[in-house]
Amino acid sequence: MKKKKLLIATGGGDCPGLNAVIRGIYKRAKKTKEWEVYGSMEAFNGVWFEPFRIVKLNRTKVAGIHVRGGTILKTTNKADPLHFPVKDECGNIVFEDRTKELADKIRFHGFDAVISIGGDGSQKISKALFDHGIPIVGVPKTIDNDLEATDLTFGFQTAVQIATDSFDKLVTTAESHHRVMIMEVMGRDAGWIAVHTAIAGGAEICLIPEIPYQIEKLVKKIESRYEKGRGFVNIVIAEGAKPLGGTVTASKGEEGSRHIKLGGVAFELSQQLKQAGIKAEIRETVLGHVQRGGIPTAFDRVLASLLGVKSFEMILHGEFGKMAAFKNNEFVSVPLEEATKGNKSIKPDSFLVKGAKGLGISFGD
């Protein structure tokens, strides 16, 4: 009997737990003895480009990969088929919707189903492919934890653990030198990593995109920590944080990308504090991509593995056009429309924020 063909793609930024999802899908699929599992290299670029780069997965390729960071299929956040970069007659980059071409290529290669593992952008591509007739299922992935319709995304807990480990080290050096230490973490437009790290690490100040900060209130908080030159302060700031009435710190993205590049807000805050009269020494640390790398935590391995199993069982049940999700401690399926209707941000009046303030953490508001 001819076996059915399943295609897996990992898109967007790399994330601890991606390999665990791939392994979970493969192991569940093999139990049916009716499916062959393939991977598209570098998101859908493996299907998109010529010559195509599609690999057949087997037991050897997936053995033990759940403990490895990154993705064996590689990934990219470029060549989005919804906004595919091409040069016009003048040599300028313009963006075209080429989703139908991608859907035709997937059909050409004979795939009976697709599982797309990725964040908001990747799941918007999943929705578009479904609208073009591709039987597709999504799996949520982002260290930012900002994807709607799921309580948690794998990779988030690992990123928080990495950030907390780094923050713990900064606390001791801040105390030894009576310094103000500023640690910048990822998260784009959401402050999940920052708030969880601030609570876990015992920060005095946490600045997030959802709550614009007032510099005079930060100065007051910092000065309250110093007496006759003695004291120290540790600050966690999300890369998308901004002052009240101000804008995010960002630069133009790479050629062919529609997204701005966030980063540098720690140095911006440092200058603002110095200009506002803070006399203590200030040091800045930008964690950057270390938050994306390394071995996923046990929690993320479990979450990712079970999302892999759930996504394949959705294939078996014909639940296409949906995304696997973790809600209220259950693994469920949700429509892709629900998953991509907006980013999940922190509500300023949530207990997460109120609880952090109860611990003495200032958000500068």
PDB file of C-alpha atoms in Angstrom, residues 34-276:
ATOM      1  CA  GLU A  34       0.848   4.494   6.988  1.00  0.00           C
ATOM      2  CA  TRP A  35       2.834   7.723   6.824  1.00  0.00           C
ATOM      3  CA  GLU A  36       6.254   8.828   5.638  1.00  0.00           C
ATOM      4  CA  VAL A  37       7.597  11.990   7.241  1.00  0.00           C
ATOM      5  CA  TYR A  38       9.656  14.602   5.385  1.00  0.00           C
ATOM      6  CA  GLY A  39      11.222  17.892   6.364  1.00  0.00           C
ATOM      7  CA  SER A  40      11.498  21.084   4.350  1.00  0.00           C
ATOM      8  CA  MET A  41      14.851  22.743   4.950  1.00  0.00           C
ATOM      9  CA  GLU A  42      14.848  26.369   6.145  1.00  0.00           C
ATOM     10  CA  ALA A  43      11.102  26.719   6.614  1.00  0.00           C
ATOM     11  CA  PHE A  44       9.319  26.395   3.263  1.00  0.00           C
ATOM     12  CA  ASN A  45      12.459  27.389   1.365  1.00  0.00           C
ATOM     13  CA  GLY A  46      13.163  23.693   0.910  1.00  0.00           C
ATOM     14  CA  VAL A  47      10.015  23.482  -1.203  1.00  0.00           C
ATOM     15  CA  TRP A  48      10.246  26.963  -2.646  1.00  0.00           C
ATOM     16  CA  PHE A  49      13.725  27.057  -4.119  1.00  0.00           C
ATOM     17  CA  GLU A  50      15.301  25.059  -6.929  1.00  0.00           C
ATOM     18  CA  PRO A  51      16.809  22.596  -6.494  1.00  0.00           C
ATOM     19  CA  PHE A  52      14.400  21.671  -3.725  1.00  0.00           C
ATOM     20  CA  ARG A  53      15.760  20.580  -0.352  1.00  0.00           C
ATOM     21  CA  ILE A  54      13.389  18.097   1.204  1.00  0.00           C
ATOM     22  CA  VAL A  55      14.748  15.362   3.473  1.00  0.00           C
ATOM     23  CA  LYS A  56      13.068  12.125   4.439  1.00  0.00           C
ATOM     24  CA  LEU A  57      13.157  11.611   8.184  1.00  0.00           C
ATOM     25  CA  ASN A  58      14.043   8.263   9.718  1.00  0.00           C
ATOM     26  CA  ARG A  59      14.794   6.807  13.117  1.00  0.00           C
ATOM     27  CA  THR A  60      18.483   7.697  12.909  1.00  0.00           C
ATOM     28  CA  LYS A  61      17.846  11.339  12.015  1.00  0.00           C
ATOM     29  CA  VAL A  62      15.473  11.954  14.941  1.00  0.00           C
ATOM     30  CA  ALA A  63      17.167   9.784  17.582  1.00  0.00           C
ATOM     31  CA  GLY A  64      17.877  11.834  20.702  1.00  0.00           C
ATOM     32  CA  ILE A  65      17.235  15.198  19.069  1.00  0.00           C
ATOM     33  CA  HIS A  66      14.742  16.265  21.760  1.00  0.00           C
ATOM     34  CA  VAL A  67      17.658  17.340  23.983  1.00  0.00           C
ATOM     35  CA  ARG A  68      19.234  19.505  21.281  1.00  0.00           C
ATOM     36  CA  GLY A  69      18.582  23.183  20.716  1.00  0.00           C
ATOM     37  CA  GLY A  70      17.892  24.672  17.301  1.00  0.00           C
ATOM     38  CA  THR A  71      16.272  22.622  14.554  1.00  0.00           C
ATOM     39  CA  ILE A  72      17.700  19.852  12.414  1.00  0.00           C
ATOM     40  CA  LEU A  73      15.598  21.251   9.549  1.00  0.00           C
ATOM     41  CA  LYS A  74      17.151  24.733   9.943  1.00  0.00           C
ATOM     42  CA  THR A  75      14.938  27.797   9.810  1.00  0.00           C
ATOM     43  CA  THR A  76      14.587  31.303   8.427  1.00  0.00           C
ATOM     44  CA  ASN A  77      12.433  34.384   8.876  1.00  0.00           C
ATOM     45  CA  LYS A  78      12.980  35.504   5.306  1.00  0.00           C
ATOM     46  CA  ALA A  79      11.209  34.643   2.027  1.00  0.00           C
ATOM     47  CA  ASP A  80       7.723  34.974   3.564  1.00  0.00           C
ATOM     48  CA  PRO A  81       5.402  33.893   0.700  1.00  0.00           C
ATOM     49  CA  LEU A  82       2.784  36.392   1.885  1.00  0.00           C
ATOM     50  CA  HIS A  83       5.292  39.216   1.462  1.00  0.00           C
ATOM     51  CA  PHE A  84       7.905  37.735  -0.842  1.00  0.00           C
ATOM     52  CA  PRO A  85      10.769  40.190  -1.514  1.00  0.00           C
ATOM     53  CA  VAL A  86      11.488  40.926  -5.180  1.00  0.00           C
ATOM     54  CA  LYS A  87      13.251  43.787  -6.922  1.00  0.00           C
ATOM     55  CA  ASP A  88      11.282  46.079  -9.194  1.00  0.00           C
ATOM     56  CA  GLU A  89      12.575  47.661 -12.398  1.00  0.00           C
ATOM     57  CA  CYS A  90      14.373  50.340 -10.387  1.00  0.00           C
ATOM     58  CA  GLY A  91      16.114  47.805  -8.151  1.00  0.00           C
ATOM     59  CA  ASN A  92      13.974  48.560  -5.123  1.00  0.00           C
ATOM     60  CA  ILE A  93      12.668  45.793  -2.866  1.00  0.00           C
ATOM     61  CA  VAL A  94       8.909  45.294  -3.131  1.00  0.00           C
ATOM     62  CA  PHE A  95       6.780  42.547  -1.617  1.00  0.00           C
ATOM     63  CA  GLU A  96       4.396  40.206  -3.411  1.00  0.00           C
ATOM     64  CA  ASP A  97       1.934  37.549  -2.274  1.00  0.00           C
ATOM     65  CA  ARG A  98       3.194  34.270  -3.745  1.00  0.00           C
ATOM     66  CA  THR A  99       1.343  31.883  -1.463  1.00  0.00           C
ATOM     67  CA  LYS A 100      -0.493  30.213  -4.350  1.00  0.00           C
ATOM     68  CA  GLU A 101       2.823  29.335  -6.004  1.00  0.00           C
ATOM     69  CA  LEU A 102       4.047  27.778  -2.770  1.00  0.00           C
ATOM     70  CA  ALA A 103       0.814  25.801  -2.390  1.00  0.00           C
ATOM     71  CA  ASP A 104       1.191  24.520  -5.958  1.00  0.00           C
ATOM     72  CA  LYS A 105       4.752  23.400  -5.228  1.00  0.00           C
ATOM     73  CA  ILE A 106       3.636  21.520  -2.106  1.00  0.00           C
ATOM     74  CA  ARG A 107       0.994  19.722  -4.177  1.00  0.00           C
ATOM     75  CA  PHE A 108       3.529  19.050  -6.935  1.00  0.00           C
ATOM     76  CA  HIS A 109       5.729  17.168  -4.480  1.00  0.00           C
ATOM     77  CA  GLY A 110       2.782  14.979  -3.510  1.00  0.00           C
ATOM     78  CA  PHE A 111       2.346  15.828   0.152  1.00  0.00           C
ATOM     79  CA  ASP A 112      -0.899  14.741   1.753  1.00  0.00           C
ATOM     80  CA  ALA A 113      -0.541  16.990   4.810  1.00  0.00           C
ATOM     81  CA  VAL A 114       1.715  19.660   6.274  1.00  0.00           C
ATOM     82  CA  ILE A 115       2.668  20.596   9.839  1.00  0.00           C
ATOM     83  CA  SER A 116       4.056  24.114  10.202  1.00  0.00           C
ATOM     84  CA  ILE A 117       5.932  24.855  13.430  1.00  0.00           C
ATOM     85  CA  GLY A 118       6.305  28.560  14.095  1.00  0.00           C
ATOM     86  CA  GLY A 119       5.091  31.758  15.659  1.00  0.00           C
ATOM     87  CA  ASP A 120       2.616  34.402  14.581  1.00  0.00           C
ATOM     88  CA  GLY A 121       4.150  35.033  11.165  1.00  0.00           C
ATOM     89  CA  SER A 122       4.490  31.326  10.387  1.00  0.00           C
ATOM     90  CA  GLN A 123       0.901  30.617  11.377  1.00  0.00           C
ATOM     91  CA  LYS A 124      -0.355  33.433   9.155  1.00  0.00           C
ATOM     92  CA  ILE A 125       1.422  31.608   6.328  1.00  0.00           C
ATOM     93  CA  SER A 126      -0.272  28.383   7.499  1.00  0.00           C
ATOM     94  CA  LYS A 127      -3.668  30.084   7.316  1.00  0.00           C
ATOM     95  CA  ALA A 128      -2.941  31.386   3.815  1.00  0.00           C
ATOM     96  CA  LEU A 129      -1.814  27.948   2.614  1.00  0.00           C
ATOM     97  CA  PHE A 130      -4.969  26.405   4.077  1.00  0.00           C
ATOM     98  CA  ASP A 131      -7.027  28.970   2.183  1.00  0.00           C
ATOM     99  CA  HIS A 132      -5.259  27.752  -0.960  1.00  0.00           C
ATOM    100  CA  GLY A 133      -6.322  24.180  -0.286  1.00  0.00           C
ATOM    101  CA  ILE A 134      -3.321  22.803   1.601  1.00  0.00           C
ATOM    102  CA  PRO A 135      -4.276  20.396   4.435  1.00  0.00           C
ATOM    103  CA  ILE A 136      -2.159  22.015   7.140  1.00  0.00           C
ATOM    104  CA  VAL A 137      -1.857  22.016  10.931  1.00  0.00           C
ATOM    105  CA  GLY A 138       0.097  24.561  12.990  1.00  0.00           C
ATOM    106  CA  VAL A 139       2.253  24.155  16.085  1.00  0.00           C
ATOM    107  CA  PRO A 140       2.908  27.307  18.182  1.00  0.00           C
ATOM    108  CA  LYS A 141       6.524  28.284  18.733  1.00  0.00           C
ATOM    109  CA  THR A 142       8.128  31.425  20.139  1.00  0.00           C
ATOM    110  CA  ILE A 143      10.343  32.244  23.095  1.00  0.00           C
ATOM    111  CA  ASP A 144       8.310  35.468  23.410  1.00  0.00           C
ATOM    112  CA  ASN A 145       5.177  33.573  24.551  1.00  0.00           C
ATOM    113  CA  ASP A 146       3.073  36.122  22.656  1.00  0.00           C
ATOM    114  CA  LEU A 147       0.991  33.834  20.452  1.00  0.00           C
ATOM    115  CA  GLU A 148      -2.750  33.999  20.943  1.00  0.00           C
ATOM    116  CA  ALA A 149      -4.900  30.922  21.643  1.00  0.00           C
ATOM    117  CA  THR A 150      -2.303  29.048  23.686  1.00  0.00           C
ATOM    118  CA  ASP A 151      -1.361  29.548  27.326  1.00  0.00           C
ATOM    119  CA  LEU A 152       2.295  28.713  26.743  1.00  0.00           C
ATOM    120  CA  THR A 153       4.668  28.288  23.847  1.00  0.00           C
ATOM    121  CA  PHE A 154       7.647  25.967  24.074  1.00  0.00           C
ATOM    122  CA  GLY A 155      10.981  27.756  24.269  1.00  0.00           C
ATOM    123  CA  PHE A 156       9.640  30.412  26.604  1.00  0.00           C
ATOM    124  CA  GLN A 157      10.533  28.599  29.830  1.00  0.00           C
ATOM    125  CA  THR A 158      14.031  27.869  28.517  1.00  0.00           C
ATOM    126  CA  ALA A 159      14.526  31.528  27.586  1.00  0.00           C
ATOM    127  CA  VAL A 160      13.387  32.604  31.063  1.00  0.00           C
ATOM    128  CA  GLN A 161      15.755  30.107  32.679  1.00  0.00           C
ATOM    129  CA  ILE A 162      18.691  31.377  30.620  1.00  0.00           C
ATOM    130  CA  ALA A 163      17.794  34.991  31.404  1.00  0.00           C
ATOM    131  CA  THR A 164      17.386  34.236  35.108  1.00  0.00           C
ATOM    132  CA  ASP A 165      20.745  32.442  35.293  1.00  0.00           C
ATOM    133  CA  SER A 166      22.380  35.502  33.721  1.00  0.00           C
ATOM    134  CA  PHE A 167      20.505  37.897  35.991  1.00  0.00           C
ATOM    135  CA  ASP A 168      21.606  36.003  39.095  1.00  0.00           C
ATOM    136  CA  LYS A 169      25.228  36.587  38.099  1.00  0.00           C
ATOM    137  CA  LEU A 170      24.620  40.295  37.561  1.00  0.00           C
ATOM    138  CA  VAL A 171      23.091  40.654  41.026  1.00  0.00           C
ATOM    139  CA  THR A 172      26.332  39.627  42.744  1.00  0.00           C
ATOM    140  CA  THR A 173      28.516  41.970  40.718  1.00  0.00           C
ATOM    141  CA  ALA A 174      26.035  44.833  41.188  1.00  0.00           C
ATOM    142  CA  GLU A 175      26.129  44.318  44.938  1.00  0.00           C
ATOM    143  CA  SER A 176      29.930  44.107  45.031  1.00  0.00           C
ATOM    144  CA  HIS A 177      30.438  47.370  43.121  1.00  0.00           C
ATOM    145  CA  HIS A 178      27.327  49.294  44.247  1.00  0.00           C
ATOM    146  CA  ARG A 179      26.255  49.541  40.604  1.00  0.00           C
ATOM    147  CA  VAL A 180      23.070  49.833  38.636  1.00  0.00           C
ATOM    148  CA  MET A 181      22.944  46.838  36.313  1.00  0.00           C
ATOM    149  CA  ILE A 182      20.627  46.881  33.296  1.00  0.00           C
ATOM    150  CA  MET A 183      19.904  43.589  31.539  1.00  0.00           C
ATOM    151  CA  GLU A 184      18.088  43.662  28.185  1.00  0.00           C
ATOM    152  CA  VAL A 185      16.047  40.622  27.197  1.00  0.00           C
ATOM    153  CA  MET A 186      14.103  39.624  24.080  1.00  0.00           C
ATOM    154  CA  GLY A 187      10.339  39.623  23.636  1.00  0.00           C
ATOM    155  CA  ARG A 188       9.646  42.139  20.857  1.00  0.00           C
ATOM    156  CA  ASP A 189       6.269  43.726  21.713  1.00  0.00           C
ATOM    157  CA  ALA A 190       5.577  41.576  24.780  1.00  0.00           C
ATOM    158  CA  GLY A 191       7.154  41.586  28.223  1.00  0.00           C
ATOM    159  CA  TRP A 192       6.660  37.952  29.259  1.00  0.00           C
ATOM    160  CA  ILE A 193      10.353  37.062  29.439  1.00  0.00           C
ATOM    161  CA  ALA A 194      11.181  40.279  31.261  1.00  0.00           C
ATOM    162  CA  VAL A 195       8.504  39.980  33.961  1.00  0.00           C
ATOM    163  CA  HIS A 196       9.142  36.303  34.672  1.00  0.00           C
ATOM    164  CA  THR A 197      12.890  36.953  34.868  1.00  0.00           C
ATOM    165  CA  ALA A 198      12.391  39.961  37.139  1.00  0.00           C
ATOM    166  CA  ILE A 199      10.267  37.963  39.563  1.00  0.00           C
ATOM    167  CA  ALA A 200      12.564  34.929  39.511  1.00  0.00           C
ATOM    168  CA  GLY A 201      15.704  37.039  39.884  1.00  0.00           C
ATOM    169  CA  GLY A 202      14.397  39.546  42.412  1.00  0.00           C
ATOM    170  CA  ALA A 203      14.809  42.656  40.277  1.00  0.00           C
ATOM    171  CA  GLU A 204      14.090  46.105  41.634  1.00  0.00           C
ATOM    172  CA  ILE A 205      12.843  47.434  38.276  1.00  0.00           C
ATOM    173  CA  CYS A 206      11.204  45.739  35.284  1.00  0.00           C
ATOM    174  CA  LEU A 207      10.405  47.679  32.115  1.00  0.00           C
ATOM    175  CA  ILE A 208       8.121  46.189  29.467  1.00  0.00           C
ATOM    176  CA  PRO A 209       6.455  47.330  26.223  1.00  0.00           C
ATOM    177  CA  GLU A 210       2.963  47.179  27.720  1.00  0.00           C
ATOM    178  CA  ILE A 211       3.746  49.778  30.418  1.00  0.00           C
ATOM    179  CA  PRO A 212       5.649  52.866  29.183  1.00  0.00           C
ATOM    180  CA  TYR A 213       8.001  54.057  31.919  1.00  0.00           C
ATOM    181  CA  GLN A 214       8.514  57.505  33.432  1.00  0.00           C
ATOM    182  CA  ILE A 215      12.178  58.263  33.992  1.00  0.00           C
ATOM    183  CA  GLU A 216      11.559  60.389  37.113  1.00  0.00           C
ATOM    184  CA  LYS A 217       9.891  57.438  38.822  1.00  0.00           C
ATOM    185  CA  LEU A 218      12.846  55.207  37.987  1.00  0.00           C
ATOM    186  CA  VAL A 219      15.210  57.804  39.450  1.00  0.00           C
ATOM    187  CA  LYS A 220      13.178  57.891  42.647  1.00  0.00           C
ATOM    188  CA  LYS A 221      13.255  54.089  42.908  1.00  0.00           C
ATOM    189  CA  ILE A 222      16.995  53.919  42.279  1.00  0.00           C
ATOM    190  CA  GLU A 223      17.842  56.676  44.743  1.00  0.00           C
ATOM    191  CA  SER A 224      15.799  54.923  47.428  1.00  0.00           C
ATOM    192  CA  ARG A 225      18.208  51.979  47.115  1.00  0.00           C
ATOM    193  CA  TYR A 226      21.327  54.056  47.841  1.00  0.00           C
ATOM    194  CA  GLU A 227      22.560  55.541  51.105  1.00  0.00           C
ATOM    195  CA  LYS A 228      25.892  57.410  51.250  1.00  0.00           C
ATOM    196  CA  GLY A 229      27.010  55.731  48.022  1.00  0.00           C
ATOM    197  CA  ARG A 230      26.123  52.259  49.256  1.00  0.00           C
ATOM    198  CA  GLY A 231      23.502  50.092  47.576  1.00  0.00           C
ATOM    199  CA  PHE A 232      22.774  48.524  44.215  1.00  0.00           C
ATOM    200  CA  VAL A 233      19.960  48.144  41.698  1.00  0.00           C
ATOM    201  CA  ASN A 234      19.197  45.473  39.120  1.00  0.00           C
ATOM    202  CA  ILE A 235      16.936  46.284  36.181  1.00  0.00           C
ATOM    203  CA  VAL A 236      15.384  43.955  33.596  1.00  0.00           C
ATOM    204  CA  ILE A 237      14.248  45.691  30.428  1.00  0.00           C
ATOM    205  CA  ALA A 238      12.446  44.126  27.474  1.00  0.00           C
ATOM    206  CA  GLU A 239      13.819  45.058  24.056  1.00  0.00           C
ATOM    207  CA  GLY A 240      10.494  46.668  23.098  1.00  0.00           C
ATOM    208  CA  ALA A 241      10.174  48.865  26.200  1.00  0.00           C
ATOM    209  CA  LYS A 242       9.872  52.619  25.732  1.00  0.00           C
ATOM    210  CA  PRO A 243       9.418  55.756  27.845  1.00  0.00           C
ATOM    211  CA  LEU A 244       6.034  57.396  28.187  1.00  0.00           C
ATOM    212  CA  GLY A 245       5.459  59.367  24.997  1.00  0.00           C
ATOM    213  CA  GLY A 246       8.574  57.869  23.403  1.00  0.00           C
ATOM    214  CA  THR A 247       9.316  55.247  20.783  1.00  0.00           C
ATOM    215  CA  VAL A 248      11.031  51.872  20.735  1.00  0.00           C
ATOM    216  CA  THR A 249      14.778  51.611  20.189  1.00  0.00           C
ATOM    217  CA  ALA A 250      15.213  49.942  16.813  1.00  0.00           C
ATOM    218  CA  SER A 251      17.079  49.962  13.541  1.00  0.00           C
ATOM    219  CA  LYS A 252      16.153  49.045   9.995  1.00  0.00           C
ATOM    220  CA  GLY A 253      15.898  45.318   9.342  1.00  0.00           C
ATOM    221  CA  GLU A 254      17.989  43.394   6.859  1.00  0.00           C
ATOM    222  CA  GLU A 255      17.315  43.701   3.147  1.00  0.00           C
ATOM    223  CA  GLY A 256      14.260  41.679   2.187  1.00  0.00           C
ATOM    224  CA  SER A 257      12.780  41.878   5.691  1.00  0.00           C
ATOM    225  CA  ARG A 258       9.692  43.902   6.591  1.00  0.00           C
ATOM    226  CA  HIS A 259      10.521  43.915  10.303  1.00  0.00           C
ATOM    227  CA  ILE A 260      12.504  46.479  12.259  1.00  0.00           C
ATOM    228  CA  LYS A 261      15.407  45.199  14.338  1.00  0.00           C
ATOM    229  CA  LEU A 262      14.890  45.809  18.041  1.00  0.00           C
ATOM    230  CA  GLY A 263      17.834  46.163  20.391  1.00  0.00           C
ATOM    231  CA  GLY A 264      19.908  48.695  22.274  1.00  0.00           C
ATOM    232  CA  VAL A 265      17.277  49.883  24.718  1.00  0.00           C
ATOM    233  CA  ALA A 266      19.553  49.039  27.673  1.00  0.00           C
ATOM    234  CA  PHE A 267      22.087  51.613  26.483  1.00  0.00           C
ATOM    235  CA  GLU A 268      19.312  54.116  25.769  1.00  0.00           C
ATOM    236  CA  LEU A 269      17.983  53.719  29.318  1.00  0.00           C
ATOM    237  CA  SER A 270      21.492  54.066  30.723  1.00  0.00           C
ATOM    238  CA  GLN A 271      21.894  57.438  29.021  1.00  0.00           C
ATOM    239  CA  GLN A 272      18.461  58.574  30.200  1.00  0.00           C
ATOM    240  CA  LEU A 273      19.312  57.730  33.813  1.00  0.00           C
ATOM    241  CA  LYS A 274      22.660  59.515  33.662  1.00  0.00           C
ATOM    242  CA  GLN A 275      21.034  62.598  32.155  1.00  0.00           C
ATOM    243  CA  ALA A 276      18.403  62.478  34.919  1.00  0.00           C
TER     244      ALA A 276
END
